mmCIF file with all atom_site columns, C-alpha atoms in Angstrom:
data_model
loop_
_atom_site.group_PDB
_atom_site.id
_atom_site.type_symbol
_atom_site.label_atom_id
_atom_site.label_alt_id
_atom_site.label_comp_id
_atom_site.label_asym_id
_atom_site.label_entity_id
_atom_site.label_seq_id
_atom_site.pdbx_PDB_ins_code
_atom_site.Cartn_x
_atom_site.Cartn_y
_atom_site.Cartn_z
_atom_site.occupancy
_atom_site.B_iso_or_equiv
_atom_site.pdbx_formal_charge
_atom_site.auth_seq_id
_atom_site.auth_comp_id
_atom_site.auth_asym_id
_atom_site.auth_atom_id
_atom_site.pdbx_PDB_model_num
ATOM 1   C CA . UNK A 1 1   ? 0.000   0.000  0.000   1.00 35.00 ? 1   UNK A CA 1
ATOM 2   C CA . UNK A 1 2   ? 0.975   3.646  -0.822  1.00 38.00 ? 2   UNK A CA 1
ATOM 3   C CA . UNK A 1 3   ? 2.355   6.077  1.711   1.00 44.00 ? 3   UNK A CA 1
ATOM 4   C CA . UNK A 1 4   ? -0.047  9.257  1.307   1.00 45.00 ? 4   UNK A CA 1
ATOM 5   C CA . UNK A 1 5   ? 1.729   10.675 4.278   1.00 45.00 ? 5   UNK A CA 1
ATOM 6   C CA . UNK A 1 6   ? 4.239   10.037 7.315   1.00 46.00 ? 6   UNK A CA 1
ATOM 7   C CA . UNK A 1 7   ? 2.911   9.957  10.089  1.00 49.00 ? 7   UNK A CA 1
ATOM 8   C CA . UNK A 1 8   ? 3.954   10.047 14.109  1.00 49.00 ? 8   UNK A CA 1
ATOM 9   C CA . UNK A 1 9   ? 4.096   7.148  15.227  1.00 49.00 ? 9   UNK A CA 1
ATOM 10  C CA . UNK A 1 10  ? 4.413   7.902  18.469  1.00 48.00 ? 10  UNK A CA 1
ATOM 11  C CA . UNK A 1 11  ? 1.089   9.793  18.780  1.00 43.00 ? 11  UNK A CA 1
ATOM 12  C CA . UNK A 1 12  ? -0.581  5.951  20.183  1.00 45.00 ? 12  UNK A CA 1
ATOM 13  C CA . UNK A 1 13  ? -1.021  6.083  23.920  1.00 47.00 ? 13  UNK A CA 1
ATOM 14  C CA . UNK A 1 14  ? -3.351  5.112  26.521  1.00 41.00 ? 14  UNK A CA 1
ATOM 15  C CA . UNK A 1 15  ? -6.268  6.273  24.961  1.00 52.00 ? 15  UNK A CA 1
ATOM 16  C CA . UNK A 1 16  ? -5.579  4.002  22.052  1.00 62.00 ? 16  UNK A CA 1
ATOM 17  C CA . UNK A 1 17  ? -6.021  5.546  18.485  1.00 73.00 ? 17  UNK A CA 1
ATOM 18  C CA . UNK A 1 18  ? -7.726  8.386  19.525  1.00 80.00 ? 18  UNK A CA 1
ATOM 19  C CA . UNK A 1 19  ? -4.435  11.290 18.664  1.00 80.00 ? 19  UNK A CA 1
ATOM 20  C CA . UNK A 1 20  ? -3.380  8.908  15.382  1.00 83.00 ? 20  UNK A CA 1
ATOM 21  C CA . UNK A 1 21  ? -7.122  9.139  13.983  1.00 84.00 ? 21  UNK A CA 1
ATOM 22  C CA . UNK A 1 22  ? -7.251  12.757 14.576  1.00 85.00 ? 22  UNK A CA 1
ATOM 23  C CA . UNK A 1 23  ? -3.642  13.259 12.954  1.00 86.00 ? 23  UNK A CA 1
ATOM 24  C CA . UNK A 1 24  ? -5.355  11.425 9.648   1.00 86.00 ? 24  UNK A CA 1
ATOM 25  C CA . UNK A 1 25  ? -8.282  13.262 9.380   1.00 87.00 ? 25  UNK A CA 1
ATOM 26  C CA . UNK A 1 26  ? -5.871  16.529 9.960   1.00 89.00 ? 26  UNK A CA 1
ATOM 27  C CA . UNK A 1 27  ? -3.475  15.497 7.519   1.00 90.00 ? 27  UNK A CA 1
ATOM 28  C CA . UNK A 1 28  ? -4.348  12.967 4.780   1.00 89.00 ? 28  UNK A CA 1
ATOM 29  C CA . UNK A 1 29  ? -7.302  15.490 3.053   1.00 89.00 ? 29  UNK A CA 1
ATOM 30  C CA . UNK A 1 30  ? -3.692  17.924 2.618   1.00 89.00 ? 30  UNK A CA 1
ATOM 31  C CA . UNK A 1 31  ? -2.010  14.879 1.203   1.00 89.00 ? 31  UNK A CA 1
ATOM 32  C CA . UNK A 1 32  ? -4.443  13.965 -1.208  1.00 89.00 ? 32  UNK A CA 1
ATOM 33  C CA . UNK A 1 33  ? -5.856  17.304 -2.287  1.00 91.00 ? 33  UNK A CA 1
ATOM 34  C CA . UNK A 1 34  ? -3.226  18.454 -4.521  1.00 90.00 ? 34  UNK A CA 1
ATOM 35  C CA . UNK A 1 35  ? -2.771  15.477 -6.520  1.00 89.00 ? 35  UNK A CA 1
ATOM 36  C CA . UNK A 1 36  ? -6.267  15.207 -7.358  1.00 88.00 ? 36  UNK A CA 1
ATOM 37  C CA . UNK A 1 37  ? -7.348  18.706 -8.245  1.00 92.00 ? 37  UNK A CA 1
ATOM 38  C CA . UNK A 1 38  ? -3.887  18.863 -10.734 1.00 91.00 ? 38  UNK A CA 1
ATOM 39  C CA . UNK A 1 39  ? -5.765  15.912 -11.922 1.00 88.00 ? 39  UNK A CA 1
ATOM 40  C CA . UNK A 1 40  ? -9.445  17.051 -12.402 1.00 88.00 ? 40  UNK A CA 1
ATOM 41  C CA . UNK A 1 41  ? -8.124  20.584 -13.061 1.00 92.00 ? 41  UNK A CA 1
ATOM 42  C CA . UNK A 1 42  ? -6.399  18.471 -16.453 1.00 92.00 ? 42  UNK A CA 1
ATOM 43  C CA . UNK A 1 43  ? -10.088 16.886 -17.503 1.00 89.00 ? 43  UNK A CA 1
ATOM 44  C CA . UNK A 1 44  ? -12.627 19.363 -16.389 1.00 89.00 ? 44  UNK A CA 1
ATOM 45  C CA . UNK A 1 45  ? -13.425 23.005 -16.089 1.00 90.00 ? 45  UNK A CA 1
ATOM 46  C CA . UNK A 1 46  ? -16.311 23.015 -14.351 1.00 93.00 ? 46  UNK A CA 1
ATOM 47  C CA . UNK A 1 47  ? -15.697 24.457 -10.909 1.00 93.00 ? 47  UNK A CA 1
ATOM 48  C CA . UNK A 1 48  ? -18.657 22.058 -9.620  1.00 91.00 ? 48  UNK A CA 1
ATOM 49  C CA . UNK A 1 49  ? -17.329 19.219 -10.991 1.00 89.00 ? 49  UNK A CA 1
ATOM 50  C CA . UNK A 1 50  ? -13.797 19.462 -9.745  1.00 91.00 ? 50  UNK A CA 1
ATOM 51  C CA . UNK A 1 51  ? -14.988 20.380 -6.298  1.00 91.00 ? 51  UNK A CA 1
ATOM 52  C CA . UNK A 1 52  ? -16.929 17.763 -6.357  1.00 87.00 ? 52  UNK A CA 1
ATOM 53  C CA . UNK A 1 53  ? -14.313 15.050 -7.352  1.00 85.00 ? 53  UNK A CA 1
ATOM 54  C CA . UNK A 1 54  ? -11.472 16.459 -4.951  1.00 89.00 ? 54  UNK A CA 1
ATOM 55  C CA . UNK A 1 55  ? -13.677 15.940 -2.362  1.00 89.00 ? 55  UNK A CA 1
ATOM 56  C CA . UNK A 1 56  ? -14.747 12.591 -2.894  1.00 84.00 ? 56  UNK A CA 1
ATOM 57  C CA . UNK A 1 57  ? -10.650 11.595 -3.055  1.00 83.00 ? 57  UNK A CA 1
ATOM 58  C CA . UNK A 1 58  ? -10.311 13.088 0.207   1.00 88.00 ? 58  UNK A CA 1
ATOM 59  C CA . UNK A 1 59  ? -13.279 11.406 1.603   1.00 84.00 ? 59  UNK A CA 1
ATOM 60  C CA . UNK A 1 60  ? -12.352 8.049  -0.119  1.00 82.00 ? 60  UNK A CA 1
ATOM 61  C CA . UNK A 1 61  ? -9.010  8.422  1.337   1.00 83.00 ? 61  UNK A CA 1
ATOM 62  C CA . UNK A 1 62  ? -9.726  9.241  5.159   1.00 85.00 ? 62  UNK A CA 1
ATOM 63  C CA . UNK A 1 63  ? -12.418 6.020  4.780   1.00 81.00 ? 63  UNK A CA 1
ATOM 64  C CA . UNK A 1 64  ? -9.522  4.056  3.790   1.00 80.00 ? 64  UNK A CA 1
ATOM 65  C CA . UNK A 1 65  ? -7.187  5.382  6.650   1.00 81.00 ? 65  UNK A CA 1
ATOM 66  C CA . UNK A 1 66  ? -9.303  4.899  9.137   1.00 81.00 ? 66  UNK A CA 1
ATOM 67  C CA . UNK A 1 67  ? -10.298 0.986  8.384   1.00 78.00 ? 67  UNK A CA 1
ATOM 68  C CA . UNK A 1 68  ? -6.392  0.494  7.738   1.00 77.00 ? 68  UNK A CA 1
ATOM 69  C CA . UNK A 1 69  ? -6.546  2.147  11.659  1.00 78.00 ? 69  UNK A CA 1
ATOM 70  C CA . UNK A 1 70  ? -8.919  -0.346 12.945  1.00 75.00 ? 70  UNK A CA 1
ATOM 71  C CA . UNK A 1 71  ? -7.189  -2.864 11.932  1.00 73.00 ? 71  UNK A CA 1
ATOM 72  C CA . UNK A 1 72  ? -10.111 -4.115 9.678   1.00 61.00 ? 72  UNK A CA 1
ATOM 73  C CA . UNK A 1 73  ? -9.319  -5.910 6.389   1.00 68.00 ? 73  UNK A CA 1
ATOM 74  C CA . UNK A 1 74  ? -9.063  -2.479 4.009   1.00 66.00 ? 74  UNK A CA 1
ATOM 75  C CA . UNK A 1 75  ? -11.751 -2.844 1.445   1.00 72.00 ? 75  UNK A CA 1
ATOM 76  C CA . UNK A 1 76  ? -10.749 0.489  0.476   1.00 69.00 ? 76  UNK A CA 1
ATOM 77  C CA . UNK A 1 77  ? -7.054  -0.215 -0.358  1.00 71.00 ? 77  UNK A CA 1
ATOM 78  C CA . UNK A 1 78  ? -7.210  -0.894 -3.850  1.00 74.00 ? 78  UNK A CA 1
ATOM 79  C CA . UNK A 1 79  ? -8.807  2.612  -4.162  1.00 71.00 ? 79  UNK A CA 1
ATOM 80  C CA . UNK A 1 80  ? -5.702  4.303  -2.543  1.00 70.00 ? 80  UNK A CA 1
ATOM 81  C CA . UNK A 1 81  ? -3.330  2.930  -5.171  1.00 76.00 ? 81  UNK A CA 1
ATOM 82  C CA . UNK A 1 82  ? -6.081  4.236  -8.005  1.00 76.00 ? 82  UNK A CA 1
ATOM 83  C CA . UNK A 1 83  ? -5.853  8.080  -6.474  1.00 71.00 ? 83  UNK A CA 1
ATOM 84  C CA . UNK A 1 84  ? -1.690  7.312  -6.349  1.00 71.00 ? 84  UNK A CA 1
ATOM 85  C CA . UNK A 1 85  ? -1.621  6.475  -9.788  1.00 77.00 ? 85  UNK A CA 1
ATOM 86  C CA . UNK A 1 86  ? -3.682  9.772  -10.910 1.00 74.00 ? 86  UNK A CA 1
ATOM 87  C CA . UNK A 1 87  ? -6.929  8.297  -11.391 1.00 77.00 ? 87  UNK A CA 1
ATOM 88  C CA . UNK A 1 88  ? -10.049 9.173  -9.363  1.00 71.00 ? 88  UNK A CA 1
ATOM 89  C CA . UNK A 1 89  ? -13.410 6.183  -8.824  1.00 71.00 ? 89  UNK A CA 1
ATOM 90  C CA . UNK A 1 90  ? -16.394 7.550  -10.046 1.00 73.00 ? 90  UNK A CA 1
ATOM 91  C CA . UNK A 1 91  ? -18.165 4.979  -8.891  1.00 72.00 ? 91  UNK A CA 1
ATOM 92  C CA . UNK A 1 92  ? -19.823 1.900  -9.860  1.00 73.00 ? 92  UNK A CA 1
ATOM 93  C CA . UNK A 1 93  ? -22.469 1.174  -12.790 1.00 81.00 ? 93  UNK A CA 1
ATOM 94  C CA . UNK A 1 94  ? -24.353 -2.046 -12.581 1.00 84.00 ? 94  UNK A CA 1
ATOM 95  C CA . UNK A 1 95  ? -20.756 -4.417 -13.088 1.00 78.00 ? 95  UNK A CA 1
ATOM 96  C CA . UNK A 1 96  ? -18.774 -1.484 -14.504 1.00 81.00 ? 96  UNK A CA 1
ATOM 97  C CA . UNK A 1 97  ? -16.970 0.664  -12.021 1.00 74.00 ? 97  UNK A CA 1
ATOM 98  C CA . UNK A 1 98  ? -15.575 4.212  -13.138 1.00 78.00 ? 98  UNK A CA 1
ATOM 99  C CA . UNK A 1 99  ? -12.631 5.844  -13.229 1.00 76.00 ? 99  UNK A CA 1
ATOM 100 C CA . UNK A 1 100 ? -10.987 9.171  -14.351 1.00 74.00 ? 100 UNK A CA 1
#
């Protein structure tokens, strides 16, 4: 899996996961945001449509953080190494799923 970010380690304490969950959700939308809009910036115009996909990188990307944090098999993984290579999911279409 893909390294969006390094992170501190030595945020886990007592109260478990608690400081390394909030570090992701502070710093993995950062992470991902660039590559993505240089991305839709390259295939759209539309100001709607490339706020709209950013976001739904970032979001796709903290979802995938946090089950990689819980220790939960990732079903998001293979989604992270789409976004690294560029592309961003659309989403699915009866057995079709799209990508940019």
């Amino acid at each position: 899996m893909i390294h969006l970010l390094q992170l501190d380690h030595g945020l886990f304490d007592a109260a478990g996961n608690e400081k390394l969950l909030a570090d992701i959700v502070d710093k993995v939308p950062e992470a991902v945001f660039h590559g993505a809009f240089k991305q839709a910036l390259n295939v759209f115009r539309d100001e709607k449509a490339i706020n709209f996909l950013v976001g739904h990188a970032m979001y796709i990307s903290i979802l995938a953080c946090t089950a990689e944090l819980a220790g939960d098999v990732n079903p998001f993984s293979f989604i992270v190494e789409v976004l690294a290579d560029g592309h961003l999911p659309l989403g699915p279409e009866g057995n079709t799923f799209y990508l940019l």
